[in-house]
Amino acid sequence: MRRVFGLETEYGITIDGAESVDVVAESIELVRGYTEHGAHMKWDYDLEDPHCDARGFR
């Protein structure tokens, strides 16, 4: 088989001492804090089809 398959790993996020956590907002801040200033997204989503998987099925 000559196809490239991806691997998706999910992680949890929490903040010590916080009563409640907005995981989406905290994840966004984590990514923003990690990236370099002026970094640009290099992934081109134009070829992706969310209704078609790697095997070609819809």
mmCIF file of N, CA and C in Angstrom:
data_model
loop_
_atom_site.group_PDB
_atom_site.id
_atom_site.type_symbol
_atom_site.label_atom_id
_atom_site.label_comp_id
_atom_site.label_asym_id
_atom_site.label_seq_id
_atom_site.Cartn_x
_atom_site.Cartn_y
_atom_site.Cartn_z
ATOM 1 N N MET A 1 0.850 -1.171 0.000
ATOM 2 C CA MET A 1 0.000 0.000 0.000
ATOM 3 C C MET A 1 0.897 1.236 0.000
ATOM 4 N N ARG A 2 0.661 2.163 -0.903
ATOM 5 C CA ARG A 2 1.523 3.335 -1.034
ATOM 6 C C ARG A 2 0.775 4.605 -0.661
ATOM 7 N N ARG A 3 0.234 4.632 0.525
ATOM 8 C CA ARG A 3 -0.475 5.822 0.984
ATOM 9 C C ARG A 3 0.113 6.281 2.304
ATOM 10 N N VAL A 4 0.005 7.555 2.537
ATOM 11 C CA VAL A 4 0.466 8.119 3.800
ATOM 12 C C VAL A 4 -0.737 8.253 4.719
ATOM 13 N N PHE A 5 -0.617 7.711 5.898
ATOM 14 C CA PHE A 5 -1.693 7.800 6.876
ATOM 15 C C PHE A 5 -1.233 8.657 8.044
ATOM 16 N N GLY A 6 -2.141 9.419 8.610
ATOM 17 C CA GLY A 6 -1.806 10.276 9.745
ATOM 18 C C GLY A 6 -2.107 9.603 11.060
ATOM 19 N N LEU A 7 -1.591 10.181 12.096
ATOM 20 C CA LEU A 7 -1.816 9.699 13.449
ATOM 21 C C LEU A 7 -2.315 10.878 14.262
ATOM 22 N N GLU A 8 -3.434 10.712 14.919
ATOM 23 C CA GLU A 8 -3.996 11.795 15.711
ATOM 24 C C GLU A 8 -3.894 11.437 17.182
ATOM 25 N N THR A 9 -3.275 12.305 17.944
ATOM 26 C CA THR A 9 -3.145 12.114 19.376
ATOM 27 C C THR A 9 -3.825 13.274 20.075
ATOM 28 N N GLU A 10 -4.674 12.983 21.036
ATOM 29 C CA GLU A 10 -5.364 14.031 21.782
ATOM 30 C C GLU A 10 -4.762 14.158 23.169
ATOM 31 N N TYR A 11 -4.634 15.386 23.618
ATOM 32 C CA TYR A 11 -4.103 15.670 24.939
ATOM 33 C C TYR A 11 -5.125 16.493 25.716
ATOM 34 N N GLY A 12 -5.097 16.374 27.027
ATOM 35 C CA GLY A 12 -5.942 17.194 27.880
ATOM 36 C C GLY A 12 -5.158 18.405 28.358
ATOM 37 N N ILE A 13 -5.874 19.422 28.825
ATOM 38 C CA ILE A 13 -5.219 20.617 29.346
ATOM 39 C C ILE A 13 -5.944 21.032 30.618
ATOM 40 N N THR A 14 -5.179 21.469 31.594
ATOM 41 C CA THR A 14 -5.747 21.953 32.844
ATOM 42 C C THR A 14 -4.814 23.007 33.418
ATOM 43 N N ILE A 15 -5.317 23.783 34.357
ATOM 44 C CA ILE A 15 -4.518 24.814 35.012
ATOM 45 C C ILE A 15 -4.602 24.581 36.508
ATOM 46 N N ASP A 16 -3.449 24.406 37.144
ATOM 47 C CA ASP A 16 -3.417 24.183 38.591
ATOM 48 C C ASP A 16 -4.064 25.351 39.328
ATOM 49 N N GLY A 17 -4.957 25.030 40.247
ATOM 50 C CA GLY A 17 -5.576 26.041 41.088
ATOM 51 C C GLY A 17 -6.781 26.739 40.480
ATOM 52 N N ALA A 18 -7.080 26.502 39.225
ATOM 53 C CA ALA A 18 -8.233 27.150 38.591
ATOM 54 C C ALA A 18 -9.496 26.360 38.892
ATOM 55 N N GLU A 19 -10.576 27.071 39.231
ATOM 56 C CA GLU A 19 -11.846 26.394 39.512
ATOM 57 C C GLU A 19 -12.497 25.883 38.235
ATOM 58 N N SER A 20 -12.371 26.652 37.167
ATOM 59 C CA SER A 20 -12.903 26.207 35.877
ATOM 60 C C SER A 20 -11.911 26.610 34.787
ATOM 61 N N VAL A 21 -11.911 25.841 33.712
ATOM 62 C CA VAL A 21 -10.963 26.075 32.620
ATOM 63 C C VAL A 21 -11.716 26.031 31.299
ATOM 64 N N ASP A 22 -11.504 27.036 30.468
ATOM 65 C CA ASP A 22 -12.029 27.022 29.102
ATOM 66 C C ASP A 22 -10.944 26.373 28.246
ATOM 67 N N VAL A 23 -11.097 25.077 27.976
ATOM 68 C CA VAL A 23 -10.030 24.327 27.307
ATOM 69 C C VAL A 23 -9.718 24.860 25.910
ATOM 70 N N VAL A 24 -10.712 25.387 25.226
ATOM 71 C CA VAL A 24 -10.465 25.927 23.887
ATOM 72 C C VAL A 24 -9.612 27.189 23.983
ATOM 73 N N ALA A 25 -10.009 28.114 24.838
ATOM 74 C CA ALA A 25 -9.256 29.364 24.992
ATOM 75 C C ALA A 25 -7.840 29.096 25.496
ATOM 76 N N GLU A 26 -7.707 28.200 26.463
ATOM 77 C CA GLU A 26 -6.378 27.894 27.002
ATOM 78 C C GLU A 26 -5.496 27.209 25.957
ATOM 79 N N SER A 27 -6.078 26.348 25.134
ATOM 80 C CA SER A 27 -5.313 25.685 24.074
ATOM 81 C C SER A 27 -4.833 26.691 23.035
ATOM 82 N N ILE A 28 -5.693 27.637 22.685
ATOM 83 C CA ILE A 28 -5.309 28.680 21.729
ATOM 84 C C ILE A 28 -4.149 29.499 22.280
ATOM 85 N N GLU A 29 -4.235 29.877 23.553
ATOM 86 C CA GLU A 29 -3.156 30.649 24.173
ATOM 87 C C GLU A 29 -1.861 29.848 24.243
ATOM 88 N N LEU A 30 -1.973 28.554 24.495
ATOM 89 C CA LEU A 30 -0.788 27.698 24.533
ATOM 90 C C LEU A 30 -0.089 27.676 23.176
ATOM 91 N N VAL A 31 -0.863 27.508 22.114
ATOM 92 C CA VAL A 31 -0.288 27.476 20.764
ATOM 93 C C VAL A 31 0.294 28.837 20.406
ATOM 94 N N ARG A 32 -0.429 29.907 20.731
ATOM 95 C CA ARG A 32 0.081 31.255 20.432
ATOM 96 C C ARG A 32 1.371 31.543 21.190
ATOM 97 N N GLY A 33 1.461 31.070 22.417
ATOM 98 C CA GLY A 33 2.657 31.292 23.213
ATOM 99 C C GLY A 33 3.844 30.486 22.728
ATOM 100 N N TYR A 34 3.588 29.394 22.053
ATOM 101 C CA TYR A 34 4.659 28.516 21.577
ATOM 102 C C TYR A 34 5.227 28.968 20.236
ATOM 103 N N THR A 35 4.373 29.488 19.369
ATOM 104 C CA THR A 35 4.822 29.855 18.023
ATOM 105 C C THR A 35 5.647 31.136 18.049
ATOM 106 N N GLU A 36 6.505 31.269 17.082
ATOM 107 C CA GLU A 36 7.312 32.471 16.953
ATOM 108 C C GLU A 36 6.457 33.604 16.409
ATOM 109 N N HIS A 37 6.793 34.822 16.788
ATOM 110 C CA HIS A 37 6.074 35.993 16.291
ATOM 111 C C HIS A 37 6.234 36.081 14.770
ATOM 112 N N GLY A 38 5.132 36.259 14.088
ATOM 113 C CA GLY A 38 5.173 36.369 12.637
ATOM 114 C C GLY A 38 5.162 35.039 11.907
ATOM 115 N N ALA A 39 5.010 33.921 12.646
ATOM 116 C CA ALA A 39 4.964 32.606 11.998
ATOM 117 C C ALA A 39 3.675 32.480 11.191
ATOM 118 N N HIS A 40 3.760 31.822 10.064
ATOM 119 C CA HIS A 40 2.594 31.639 9.200
ATOM 120 C C HIS A 40 2.274 30.157 9.070
ATOM 121 N N MET A 41 0.977 29.873 8.893
ATOM 122 C CA MET A 41 0.562 28.496 8.679
ATOM 123 C C MET A 41 1.050 28.049 7.304
ATOM 124 N N LYS A 42 1.663 26.891 7.247
ATOM 125 C CA LYS A 42 2.218 26.404 5.986
ATOM 126 C C LYS A 42 1.410 25.257 5.397
ATOM 127 N N TRP A 43 0.349 24.832 6.064
ATOM 128 C CA TRP A 43 -0.449 23.714 5.574
ATOM 129 C C TRP A 43 -1.494 24.227 4.598
ATOM 130 N N ASP A 44 -1.618 23.577 3.468
ATOM 131 C CA ASP A 44 -2.591 23.956 2.452
ATOM 132 C C ASP A 44 -3.772 22.999 2.532
ATOM 133 N N TYR A 45 -4.919 23.509 2.951
ATOM 134 C CA TYR A 45 -6.111 22.684 3.122
ATOM 135 C C TYR A 45 -6.930 22.541 1.838
ATOM 136 N N ASP A 46 -6.512 23.154 0.750
ATOM 137 C CA ASP A 46 -7.293 23.129 -0.489
ATOM 138 C C ASP A 46 -7.518 21.726 -1.038
ATOM 139 N N LEU A 47 -6.580 20.810 -0.822
ATOM 140 C CA LEU A 47 -6.710 19.460 -1.370
ATOM 141 C C LEU A 47 -7.488 18.517 -0.460
ATOM 142 N N GLU A 48 -7.867 18.980 0.735
ATOM 143 C CA GLU A 48 -8.566 18.109 1.672
ATOM 144 C C GLU A 48 -10.067 18.097 1.406
ATOM 145 N N ASP A 49 -10.664 16.941 1.610
ATOM 146 C CA ASP A 49 -12.108 16.769 1.469
ATOM 147 C C ASP A 49 -12.605 16.075 2.730
ATOM 148 N N PRO A 50 -13.316 16.787 3.618
ATOM 149 C CA PRO A 50 -13.748 16.178 4.875
ATOM 150 C C PRO A 50 -14.738 15.031 4.688
ATOM 151 N N HIS A 51 -15.269 14.887 3.487
ATOM 152 C CA HIS A 51 -16.231 13.815 3.224
ATOM 153 C C HIS A 51 -15.591 12.616 2.521
ATOM 154 N N CYS A 52 -14.279 12.642 2.324
ATOM 155 C CA CYS A 52 -13.585 11.559 1.632
ATOM 156 C C CYS A 52 -12.374 11.147 2.463
ATOM 157 N N ASP A 53 -12.341 9.890 2.913
ATOM 158 C CA ASP A 53 -11.227 9.445 3.755
ATOM 159 C C ASP A 53 -10.038 8.986 2.907
ATOM 160 N N ALA A 54 -8.962 8.551 3.563
ATOM 161 C CA ALA A 54 -7.724 8.175 2.876
ATOM 162 C C ALA A 54 -7.898 6.990 1.939
ATOM 163 N N ARG A 55 -8.953 6.205 2.153
ATOM 164 C CA ARG A 55 -9.195 5.048 1.283
ATOM 165 C C ARG A 55 -9.991 5.419 0.045
ATOM 166 N N GLY A 56 -10.504 6.657 -0.002
ATOM 167 C CA GLY A 56 -11.280 7.090 -1.156
ATOM 168 C C GLY A 56 -12.782 6.973 -0.970
ATOM 169 N N PHE A 57 -13.220 6.588 0.233
ATOM 170 C CA PHE A 57 -14.656 6.443 0.491
ATOM 171 C C PHE A 57 -15.272 7.766 0.912
ATOM 172 N N ARG A 58 -16.502 7.967 0.542
ATOM 173 C CA ARG A 58 -17.271 9.147 0.957
ATOM 174 C C ARG A 58 -18.265 8.759 2.007
#
